[in-house]
PDB file of C-alpha atoms in Angstrom:
ATOM      1  CA  MET A   1       0.101  -0.092   0.359  1.00 48.00           C
ATOM      2  CA  ARG A   2       2.493   2.249   0.814  1.00 44.00           C
ATOM      3  CA  LYS A   3       4.285   2.376  -2.767  1.00 44.00           C
ATOM      4  CA  THR A   4       0.455   3.305  -3.877  1.00 41.00           C
ATOM      5  CA  VAL A   5      -0.217   6.740  -2.119  1.00 42.00           C
ATOM      6  CA  HIS A   6       0.786   9.739  -3.670  1.00 41.00           C
ATOM      7  CA  ARG A   7       0.415  13.323  -2.214  1.00 38.00           C
ATOM      8  CA  HIS A   8      -1.642  14.392  -5.333  1.00 33.00           C
ATOM      9  CA  LEU A   9      -4.004  11.017  -4.566  1.00 32.00           C
ATOM     10  CA  GLY A  10      -6.726  13.168  -2.905  1.00 33.00           C
ATOM     11  CA  LYS A  11      -6.545  16.100  -5.208  1.00 33.00           C
ATOM     12  CA  VAL A  12      -7.346  13.213  -8.346  1.00 33.00           C
ATOM     13  CA  VAL A  13      -9.734  10.768  -6.839  1.00 40.00           C
ATOM     14  CA  ALA A  14     -11.853  13.891  -4.455  1.00 38.00           C
ATOM     15  CA  GLY A  15     -15.213  14.538  -4.976  1.00 37.00           C
ATOM     16  CA  THR A  16     -15.246  11.797  -8.671  1.00 35.00           C
ATOM     17  CA  ALA A  17     -17.047   8.145  -8.606  1.00 36.00           C
ATOM     18  CA  ILE A  18     -14.763   5.752  -8.279  1.00 36.00           C
ATOM     19  CA  ALA A  19     -15.846   2.358 -10.176  1.00 34.00           C
ATOM     20  CA  VAL A  20     -14.599  -0.838  -8.950  1.00 35.00           C
ATOM     21  CA  ALA A  21     -13.913  -3.387 -11.207  1.00 35.00           C
ATOM     22  CA  GLY A  22     -12.040  -6.653 -11.199  1.00 34.00           C
ATOM     23  CA  THR A  23     -12.302  -9.322  -8.524  1.00 34.00           C
ATOM     24  CA  ALA A  24     -16.225  -8.122  -7.218  1.00 36.00           C
ATOM     25  CA  VAL A  25     -18.726  -6.060  -7.554  1.00 36.00           C
ATOM     26  CA  MET A  26     -18.722  -3.196  -5.233  1.00 37.00           C
ATOM     27  CA  VAL A  27     -20.814  -0.515  -4.868  1.00 36.00           C
ATOM     28  CA  ALA A  28     -19.810   2.685  -6.801  1.00 37.00           C
ATOM     29  CA  VAL A  29     -19.894   6.106  -4.111  1.00 40.00           C
ATOM     30  CA  THR A  30     -18.295   9.536  -4.593  1.00 40.00           C
ATOM     31  CA  LEU A  31     -15.179  10.796  -1.746  1.00 48.00           C
ATOM     32  CA  PRO A  32     -15.796  14.018  -0.497  1.00 47.00           C
ATOM     33  CA  GLY A  33     -14.123  16.885  -0.829  1.00 45.00           C
ATOM     34  CA  THR A  34     -10.944  17.841  -0.197  1.00 42.00           C
ATOM     35  CA  ALA A  35     -11.175  20.271   2.384  1.00 41.00           C
ATOM     36  CA  GLY A  36      -8.985  19.915   4.931  1.00 40.00           C
ATOM     37  CA  ALA A  37      -6.036  19.091   2.743  1.00 39.00           C
ATOM     38  CA  ASP A  38      -3.856  21.906   1.793  1.00 40.00           C
ATOM     39  CA  ASP A  39      -6.736  24.173   1.641  1.00 38.00           C
ATOM     40  CA  THR A  40      -6.169  27.902   1.788  1.00 36.00           C
ATOM     41  CA  GLY A  41      -8.393  31.077   1.803  1.00 35.00           C
ATOM     42  CA  THR A  42     -11.353  31.618   4.185  1.00 31.00           C
ATOM     43  CA  ARG A  43     -12.882  28.711   5.588  1.00 34.00           C
ATOM     44  CA  ALA A  44     -16.444  28.740   5.844  1.00 35.00           C
ATOM     45  CA  GLY A  45     -17.735  29.768   9.633  1.00 36.00           C
ATOM     46  CA  GLN A  46     -14.382  31.668  10.830  1.00 41.00           C
ATOM     47  CA  SER A  47     -15.430  35.963  10.414  1.00 39.00           C
ATOM     48  CA  VAL A  48     -13.610  37.988   8.065  1.00 39.00           C
ATOM     49  CA  PRO A  49     -12.012  41.237   9.513  1.00 43.00           C
ATOM     50  CA  GLN A  50     -13.325  43.915   7.757  1.00 45.00           C
ATOM     51  CA  GLY A  51     -12.778  45.480   5.537  1.00 43.00           C
ATOM     52  CA  ALA A  52     -10.931  42.649   4.078  1.00 45.00           C
ATOM     53  CA  GLY A  53     -12.262  40.701   0.918  1.00 44.00           C
ATOM     54  CA  ALA A  54     -14.933  43.192   0.510  1.00 42.00           C
ATOM     55  CA  ALA A  55     -16.207  43.671  -2.839  1.00 44.00           C
ATOM     56  CA  ALA A  56     -16.613  47.122  -4.228  1.00 47.00           C
ATOM     57  CA  GLY A  57     -19.989  47.837  -5.146  1.00 47.00           C
ATOM     58  CA  ALA A  58     -21.592  50.399  -7.026  1.00 49.00           C
ATOM     59  CA  GLY A  59     -19.744  54.124  -6.955  1.00 53.00           C
ATOM     60  CA  GLY A  60     -17.249  52.145  -4.451  1.00 56.00           C
ATOM     61  CA  ARG A  61     -18.895  51.072  -1.799  1.00 64.00           C
ATOM     62  CA  ALA A  62     -17.894  48.670   0.232  1.00 64.00           C
ATOM     63  CA  VAL A  63     -20.299  45.729   0.858  1.00 58.00           C
ATOM     64  CA  ALA A  64     -20.897  44.628   4.129  1.00 62.00           C
ATOM     65  CA  PRO A  65     -19.784  40.726   5.284  1.00 65.00           C
ATOM     66  CA  GLY A  66     -22.941  38.620   4.846  1.00 62.00           C
ATOM     67  CA  VAL A  67     -24.756  37.662   8.035  1.00 60.00           C
ATOM     68  CA  VAL A  68     -25.539  33.773   8.406  1.00 60.00           C
ATOM     69  CA  GLU A  69     -29.364  33.683  10.953  1.00 53.00           C
ATOM     70  CA  ALA A  70     -29.959  30.727  13.094  1.00 53.00           C
ATOM     71  CA  ALA A  71     -32.204  27.999  12.197  1.00 44.00           C
ATOM     72  CA  PRO A  72     -35.821  28.776  12.938  1.00 43.00           C
ATOM     73  CA  ALA A  73     -36.583  26.754  16.278  1.00 49.00           C
ATOM     74  CA  GLU A  74     -38.108  23.289  15.233  1.00 50.00           C
ATOM     75  CA  GLY A  75     -41.518  21.872  16.385  1.00 57.00           C
ATOM     76  CA  GLN A  76     -41.541  18.662  18.813  1.00 71.00           C
ATOM     77  CA  GLN A  77     -44.445  17.511  15.875  1.00 74.00           C
ATOM     78  CA  GLY A  78     -43.801  17.821  12.397  1.00 74.00           C
ATOM     79  CA  GLU A  79     -46.704  17.429   9.624  1.00 74.00           C
ATOM     80  CA  GLY A  80     -47.567  15.567   6.099  1.00 71.00           C
ATOM     81  CA  ARG A  81     -44.234  15.017   4.894  1.00 74.00           C
ATOM     82  CA  ASP A  82     -42.355  16.991   6.535  1.00 80.00           C
ATOM     83  CA  PRO A  83     -38.774  16.045   7.024  1.00 87.00           C
ATOM     84  CA  LEU A  84     -39.280  13.978  10.864  1.00 90.00           C
ATOM     85  CA  THR A  85     -38.134  16.893  13.655  1.00 91.00           C
ATOM     86  CA  ASP A  86     -35.114  15.351  16.547  1.00 91.00           C
ATOM     87  CA  ASP A  87     -38.283  14.397  18.307  1.00 92.00           C
ATOM     88  CA  GLU A  88     -39.550  12.339  16.599  1.00 92.00           C
ATOM     89  CA  LEU A  89     -36.233  10.991  15.150  1.00 93.00           C
ATOM     90  CA  LYS A  90     -35.571   9.750  19.224  1.00 93.00           C
ATOM     91  CA  ARG A  91     -39.392   8.219  19.586  1.00 93.00           C
ATOM     92  CA  VAL A  92     -39.462   6.076  16.692  1.00 95.00           C
ATOM     93  CA  GLU A  93     -35.883   4.442  17.530  1.00 95.00           C
ATOM     94  CA  LYS A  94     -37.330   4.016  21.515  1.00 95.00           C
ATOM     95  CA  ILE A  95     -40.436   2.913  20.493  1.00 96.00           C
ATOM     96  CA  ALA A  96     -39.397   0.289  17.441  1.00 96.00           C
ATOM     97  CA  LEU A  97     -35.811  -0.702  19.438  1.00 95.00           C
ATOM     98  CA  SER A  98     -38.159  -3.420  21.815  1.00 93.00           C
ATOM     99  CA  LYS A  99     -36.037  -5.134  24.759  1.00 94.00           C
ATOM    100  CA  GLN A 100     -37.200  -8.822  22.895  1.00 94.00           C
ATOM    101  CA  LEU A 101     -35.161  -7.443  19.722  1.00 95.00           C
ATOM    102  CA  PHE A 102     -32.653  -5.088  22.411  1.00 95.00           C
ATOM    103  CA  ARG A 103     -32.014  -8.913  24.313  1.00 95.00           C
ATOM    104  CA  SER A 104     -31.529 -10.969  21.125  1.00 95.00           C
ATOM    105  CA  SER A 105     -29.623  -8.630  19.033  1.00 96.00           C
ATOM    106  CA  GLU A 106     -25.682  -7.494  18.965  1.00 96.00           C
ATOM    107  CA  SER A 107     -24.482  -4.118  17.825  1.00 97.00           C
ATOM    108  CA  VAL A 108     -21.378  -4.017  15.409  1.00 97.00           C
ATOM    109  CA  ASP A 109     -19.024  -3.596  18.026  1.00 94.00           C
ATOM    110  CA  GLY A 110     -20.487  -6.467  20.217  1.00 93.00           C
ATOM    111  CA  ASP A 111     -22.438  -4.466  22.555  1.00 95.00           C
ATOM    112  CA  ARG A 112     -26.192  -5.585  23.036  1.00 95.00           C
ATOM    113  CA  GLY A 113     -28.360  -4.960  21.251  1.00 95.00           C
ATOM    114  CA  PRO A 114     -28.698  -3.934  17.541  1.00 97.00           C
ATOM    115  CA  GLN A 115     -26.946  -1.530  15.225  1.00 97.00           C
ATOM    116  CA  ARG A 116     -28.586   1.999  14.453  1.00 96.00           C
ATOM    117  CA  LEU A 117     -28.673   2.439  11.024  1.00 96.00           C
ATOM    118  CA  GLY A 118     -30.974   4.881  10.423  1.00 94.00           C
ATOM    119  CA  VAL A 119     -34.440   5.951  10.445  1.00 95.00           C
ATOM    120  CA  ASP A 120     -36.139   7.984   7.371  1.00 94.00           C
ATOM    121  CA  LEU A 121     -39.638   8.816   7.383  1.00 92.00           C
ATOM    122  CA  ALA A 122     -41.860   6.060   5.670  1.00 90.00           C
ATOM    123  CA  GLU A 123     -43.771   6.220   2.180  1.00 88.00           C
ATOM    124  CA  PRO A 124     -47.627   6.681   2.197  1.00 84.00           C
ATOM    125  CA  GLU A 125     -49.789   3.962   0.543  1.00 84.00           C
ATOM    126  CA  ALA A 126     -50.694   3.777  -2.548  1.00 77.00           C
ATOM    127  CA  ASP A 127     -54.416   4.776  -1.967  1.00 76.00           C
ATOM    128  CA  GLU A 128     -53.426   7.555   0.828  1.00 74.00           C
ATOM    129  CA  ALA A 129     -51.369   9.850  -1.394  1.00 75.00           C
ATOM    130  CA  GLY A 130     -52.476  12.789  -2.076  1.00 71.00           C
ATOM    131  CA  ARG A 131     -54.499  12.944   1.210  1.00 76.00           C
ATOM    132  CA  PRO A 132     -53.947  15.451   3.986  1.00 71.00           C
ATOM    133  CA  ASP A 133     -54.868  13.177   6.628  1.00 75.00           C
ATOM    134  CA  ALA A 134     -52.624  10.632   5.380  1.00 81.00           C
ATOM    135  CA  PRO A 135     -50.987   8.553   8.666  1.00 87.00           C
ATOM    136  CA  ARG A 136     -47.207   9.935   8.971  1.00 87.00           C
ATOM    137  CA  ARG A 137     -45.108   6.756   9.630  1.00 92.00           C
ATOM    138  CA  ALA A 138     -41.148   6.157  10.352  1.00 95.00           C
ATOM    139  CA  ASP A 139     -39.141   3.585   9.131  1.00 96.00           C
ATOM    140  CA  VAL A 140     -35.932   2.952  11.125  1.00 97.00           C
ATOM    141  CA  THR A 141     -33.557  -0.385  10.323  1.00 97.00           C
ATOM    142  CA  PHE A 142     -31.190  -1.755  12.479  1.00 98.00           C
ATOM    143  CA  TYR A 143     -28.533  -4.799  11.655  1.00 98.00           C
ATOM    144  CA  ASP A 144     -28.520  -7.288  13.544  1.00 98.00           C
ATOM    145  CA  TYR A 145     -24.600  -8.357  13.630  1.00 98.00           C
ATOM    146  CA  ARG A 146     -25.472 -11.891  16.020  1.00 96.00           C
ATOM    147  CA  ASP A 147     -27.065 -13.297  12.865  1.00 96.00           C
ATOM    148  CA  ASP A 148     -26.384 -11.091  10.208  1.00 97.00           C
ATOM    149  CA  THR A 149     -30.488  -9.865   9.780  1.00 97.00           C
ATOM    150  CA  LEU A 150     -32.167  -6.261   8.306  1.00 98.00           C
ATOM    151  CA  VAL A 151     -34.714  -5.184  10.742  1.00 97.00           C
ATOM    152  CA  THR A 152     -36.547  -2.337   9.992  1.00 97.00           C
ATOM    153  CA  ARG A 153     -39.424  -1.484  11.336  1.00 97.00           C
ATOM    154  CA  THR A 154     -42.245   1.104  10.578  1.00 96.00           C
ATOM    155  CA  VAL A 155     -43.835   3.366  13.566  1.00 96.00           C
ATOM    156  CA  ASP A 156     -46.839   5.019  13.261  1.00 94.00           C
ATOM    157  CA  LEU A 157     -46.064   8.735  14.473  1.00 92.00           C
ATOM    158  CA  GLY A 158     -49.612   9.154  15.493  1.00 90.00           C
ATOM    159  CA  THR A 159     -50.633   5.994  17.690  1.00 93.00           C
ATOM    160  CA  GLY A 160     -46.783   5.483  18.227  1.00 93.00           C
ATOM    161  CA  GLU A 161     -47.320   2.180  17.003  1.00 95.00           C
ATOM    162  CA  VAL A 162     -44.865  -0.962  15.098  1.00 96.00           C
ATOM    163  CA  VAL A 163     -47.158  -1.500  12.450  1.00 95.00           C
ATOM    164  CA  HIS A 164     -44.970  -3.662  10.280  1.00 95.00           C
ATOM    165  CA  SER A 165     -41.455  -5.074  10.879  1.00 96.00           C
ATOM    166  CA  ASP A 166     -39.928  -6.874   8.014  1.00 96.00           C
ATOM    167  CA  THR A 167     -36.503  -8.721   8.507  1.00 96.00           C
ATOM    168  CA  GLN A 168     -34.193  -9.703   6.181  1.00 97.00           C
ATOM    169  CA  HIS A 169     -30.816 -11.462   5.380  1.00 95.00           C
ATOM    170  CA  GLY A 170     -28.511 -11.071   2.190  1.00 93.00           C
ATOM    171  CA  VAL A 171     -29.227  -7.083   2.299  1.00 94.00           C
ATOM    172  CA  GLN A 172     -26.160  -4.665   2.365  1.00 96.00           C
ATOM    173  CA  PRO A 173     -28.243  -1.238   2.782  1.00 95.00           C
ATOM    174  CA  PRO A 174     -24.936   1.646   3.469  1.00 95.00           C
ATOM    175  CA  LEU A 175     -22.858   2.035   5.570  1.00 97.00           C
ATOM    176  CA  SER A 176     -23.599   4.204   9.253  1.00 96.00           C
ATOM    177  CA  ARG A 177     -20.938   6.073  10.525  1.00 96.00           C
ATOM    178  CA  ALA A 178     -20.010   3.433  13.638  1.00 97.00           C
ATOM    179  CA  GLU A 179     -19.588   0.538  11.508  1.00 98.00           C
ATOM    180  CA  LYS A 180     -17.495   2.850   9.514  1.00 97.00           C
ATOM    181  CA  ALA A 181     -15.373   3.427  12.356  1.00 97.00           C
ATOM    182  CA  GLU A 182     -15.489  -0.396  13.482  1.00 98.00           C
ATOM    183  CA  ALA A 183     -14.175  -1.610  10.330  1.00 98.00           C
ATOM    184  CA  ALA A 184     -11.495   1.642  10.413  1.00 98.00           C
ATOM    185  CA  GLY A 185     -10.447   0.288  14.456  1.00 97.00           C
ATOM    186  CA  LEU A 186     -10.096  -3.759  12.670  1.00 98.00           C
ATOM    187  CA  LEU A 187      -7.937  -2.999  10.382  1.00 98.00           C
ATOM    188  CA  ILE A 188      -5.796  -0.472  12.380  1.00 97.00           C
ATOM    189  CA  ALA A 189      -5.109  -2.859  15.260  1.00 97.00           C
ATOM    190  CA  ASP A 190      -3.974  -5.744  11.664  1.00 97.00           C
ATOM    191  CA  PRO A 191      -1.105  -7.046  10.490  1.00 97.00           C
ATOM    192  CA  LEU A 192      -2.389  -5.946   7.129  1.00 97.00           C
ATOM    193  CA  GLY A 193      -2.511  -1.731   8.359  1.00 96.00           C
ATOM    194  CA  ALA A 194       0.647  -1.212   9.026  1.00 96.00           C
ATOM    195  CA  GLY A 195       0.730   0.380   5.714  1.00 95.00           C
ATOM    196  CA  LEU A 196      -1.851   2.470   6.691  1.00 96.00           C
ATOM    197  CA  LYS A 197      -0.117   3.307   9.717  1.00 96.00           C
ATOM    198  CA  ALA A 198       3.296   3.708   7.980  1.00 96.00           C
ATOM    199  CA  ASP A 199       2.361   6.639   5.618  1.00 95.00           C
ATOM    200  CA  TYR A 200       0.233   8.182   8.495  1.00 96.00           C
ATOM    201  CA  ARG A 201       3.155   8.306   9.935  1.00 96.00           C
ATOM    202  CA  ASP A 202       5.228   9.807   6.973  1.00 94.00           C
ATOM    203  CA  ALA A 203       2.698  12.563   6.649  1.00 94.00           C
ATOM    204  CA  THR A 204       2.006  13.610  10.001  1.00 94.00           C
ATOM    205  CA  GLY A 205       4.804  12.359  11.568  1.00 95.00           C
ATOM    206  CA  LYS A 206       2.615  10.592  14.437  1.00 95.00           C
ATOM    207  CA  ALA A 207       1.162   6.952  15.481  1.00 97.00           C
ATOM    208  CA  LEU A 208      -1.827   5.865  14.126  1.00 97.00           C
ATOM    209  CA  THR A 209      -4.013   4.823  17.110  1.00 96.00           C
ATOM    210  CA  SER A 210      -7.351   5.268  16.219  1.00 96.00           C
ATOM    211  CA  PRO A 211      -9.776   5.730  13.763  1.00 97.00           C
ATOM    212  CA  ASP A 212     -10.477   8.888  15.386  1.00 96.00           C
ATOM    213  CA  GLN A 213      -7.428  10.395  13.514  1.00 96.00           C
ATOM    214  CA  LEU A 214      -8.769   9.956   9.924  1.00 97.00           C
ATOM    215  CA  GLN A 215     -11.374  11.136   8.173  1.00 96.00           C
ATOM    216  CA  LEU A 216     -13.327   7.450   6.626  1.00 97.00           C
ATOM    217  CA  SER A 217     -15.750   7.257   3.700  1.00 95.00           C
ATOM    218  CA  GLY A 218     -16.433   3.763   2.833  1.00 95.00           C
ATOM    219  CA  ALA A 219     -18.739   0.801   0.581  1.00 96.00           C
ATOM    220  CA  VAL A 220     -19.618  -2.600   1.211  1.00 97.00           C
ATOM    221  CA  TYR A 221     -18.183  -5.120  -0.324  1.00 96.00           C
ATOM    222  CA  ARG A 222     -20.214  -7.911  -2.553  1.00 95.00           C
ATOM    223  CA  ALA A 223     -18.308 -11.401  -3.029  1.00 92.00           C
ATOM    224  CA  ALA A 224     -17.901 -12.975  -6.680  1.00 86.00           C
ATOM    225  CA  PRO A 225     -18.125 -16.307  -6.334  1.00 80.00           C
ATOM    226  CA  GLY A 226     -14.208 -17.540  -6.806  1.00 76.00           C
ATOM    227  CA  ALA A 227     -13.066 -13.821  -7.388  1.00 75.00           C
ATOM    228  CA  GLN A 228     -11.961 -12.987  -3.485  1.00 80.00           C
ATOM    229  CA  PRO A 229      -9.884 -15.086  -0.776  1.00 89.00           C
ATOM    230  CA  ALA A 230     -12.092 -17.337   0.713  1.00 89.00           C
ATOM    231  CA  VAL A 231     -11.942 -15.501   3.658  1.00 90.00           C
ATOM    232  CA  LEU A 232     -13.796 -12.526   2.192  1.00 93.00           C
ATOM    233  CA  ASP A 233     -15.738 -15.529   0.238  1.00 92.00           C
ATOM    234  CA  ARG A 234     -19.577 -14.855   2.551  1.00 94.00           C
ATOM    235  CA  CYS A 235     -18.837 -10.791   2.234  1.00 96.00           C
ATOM    236  CA  GLY A 236     -22.795 -10.077   1.012  1.00 95.00           C
ATOM    237  CA  GLU A 237     -24.211 -12.525   3.805  1.00 96.00           C
ATOM    238  CA  HIS A 238     -21.908 -11.360   5.928  1.00 97.00           C
ATOM    239  CA  ARG A 239     -21.508  -7.305   6.125  1.00 97.00           C
ATOM    240  CA  CYS A 240     -17.963  -6.340   4.677  1.00 97.00           C
ATOM    241  CA  VAL A 241     -16.241  -2.500   4.220  1.00 97.00           C
ATOM    242  CA  ARG A 242     -13.416  -0.804   1.254  1.00 96.00           C
ATOM    243  CA  LEU A 243     -12.673   2.447   3.092  1.00 97.00           C
ATOM    244  CA  PHE A 244     -11.033   4.815   1.900  1.00 96.00           C
ATOM    245  CA  PRO A 245      -9.200   6.554   4.603  1.00 97.00           C
ATOM    246  CA  LYS A 246      -8.144  10.484   4.322  1.00 96.00           C
ATOM    247  CA  ILE A 247      -5.435  11.877   6.949  1.00 95.00           C
ATOM    248  CA  LYS A 248      -6.924  14.504   8.031  1.00 91.00           C
ATOM    249  CA  ASN A 249      -5.839  18.000   6.634  1.00 89.00           C
ATOM    250  CA  GLY A 250      -3.527  15.995   4.422  1.00 92.00           C
ATOM    251  CA  PRO A 251      -3.474  13.101   1.719  1.00 93.00           C
ATOM    252  CA  TRP A 252      -6.246  10.128   0.773  1.00 94.00           C
ATOM    253  CA  VAL A 253      -4.433   6.607   1.857  1.00 94.00           C
ATOM    254  CA  ASP A 254      -5.761   3.796  -1.265  1.00 93.00           C
ATOM    255  CA  ALA A 255      -6.321   1.126   1.064  1.00 94.00           C
ATOM    256  CA  ARG A 256      -9.040  -0.048  -1.082  1.00 92.00           C
ATOM    257  CA  SER A 257      -6.676  -3.780  -1.648  1.00 94.00           C
ATOM    258  CA  LEU A 258      -8.182  -4.130   2.152  1.00 96.00           C
ATOM    259  CA  VAL A 259     -11.783  -5.481   2.679  1.00 97.00           C
ATOM    260  CA  ILE A 260     -12.541  -5.721   6.762  1.00 98.00           C
ATOM    261  CA  ASP A 261     -15.218  -8.459   7.258  1.00 98.00           C
ATOM    262  CA  LEU A 262     -16.956  -6.883  10.115  1.00 98.00           C
ATOM    263  CA  SER A 263     -19.065  -9.783  10.597  1.00 97.00           C
ATOM    264  CA  ALA A 264     -16.138 -12.304  11.130  1.00 96.00           C
ATOM    265  CA  ARG A 265     -14.200  -8.988  12.392  1.00 97.00           C
ATOM    266  CA  LYS A 266     -11.659 -10.578  10.189  1.00 96.00           C
ATOM    267  CA  VAL A 267      -9.162  -8.620   6.891  1.00 97.00           C
ATOM    268  CA  ALA A 268      -8.267 -10.265   4.029  1.00 96.00           C
ATOM    269  CA  ARG A 269      -6.339  -8.548   0.744  1.00 95.00           C
ATOM    270  CA  LEU A 270      -8.002  -9.057  -2.113  1.00 92.00           C
ATOM    271  CA  ASP A 271      -6.091 -11.597  -4.776  1.00 78.00           C
ATOM    272  CA  ARG A 272      -4.245  -9.300  -8.069  1.00 66.00           C
TER     273      ARG A 272
END
């Protein structure tokens, strides 16, 4: 890995979709921008000194810096197809996570309880479309690492009840932030992470010991029969990750040849 990393890598791949061809099928991803890597100019959120950078208006008068207004107060309950409020997000997750599900499932780091993936406003039923009084529902998704199942529970925001529950195997939605951090932690602790740690030391002069030191993007990896090491053959049934780490305020590190099986908690290198 160390030989393939270059300082210009972040500028070359940032903001472009990476389509992976060859040994396996992988969800295409778009890497975030290069904010923090060799940035110049004024950063968002920093104030501009009076007179510095002010544009000259008509008649030579300076234009005052813009003012960002605070977001309006958010209500506890949304209406219709309004996005879910913070209060609604907390409430539906609590309702969806029953005691039975909590006790019988496992998160990405091995703790009791399923791994939360996301909460989304549910689509209305066919006969409810366009109705102003249509029930407002939310889909809450969890991943149970105990038996590799995706659990989706639909909560009626009006009644506070779970109106639908579904369990699926072999379904791999996008990764949560916690899952990418856990994958990075496994890679850092594994002998195959030696190249990543060496690249980090070369770029910063410091040791890489925690996922918090990296900016992490990643994608689900699915195995193609016979196209990768046997240890990765269950990827797709297992939850497997390809990471795209970026050194904070530094370059991207090319780790595409490495796959982390979060279900088996193993790291493997793809055959070339």
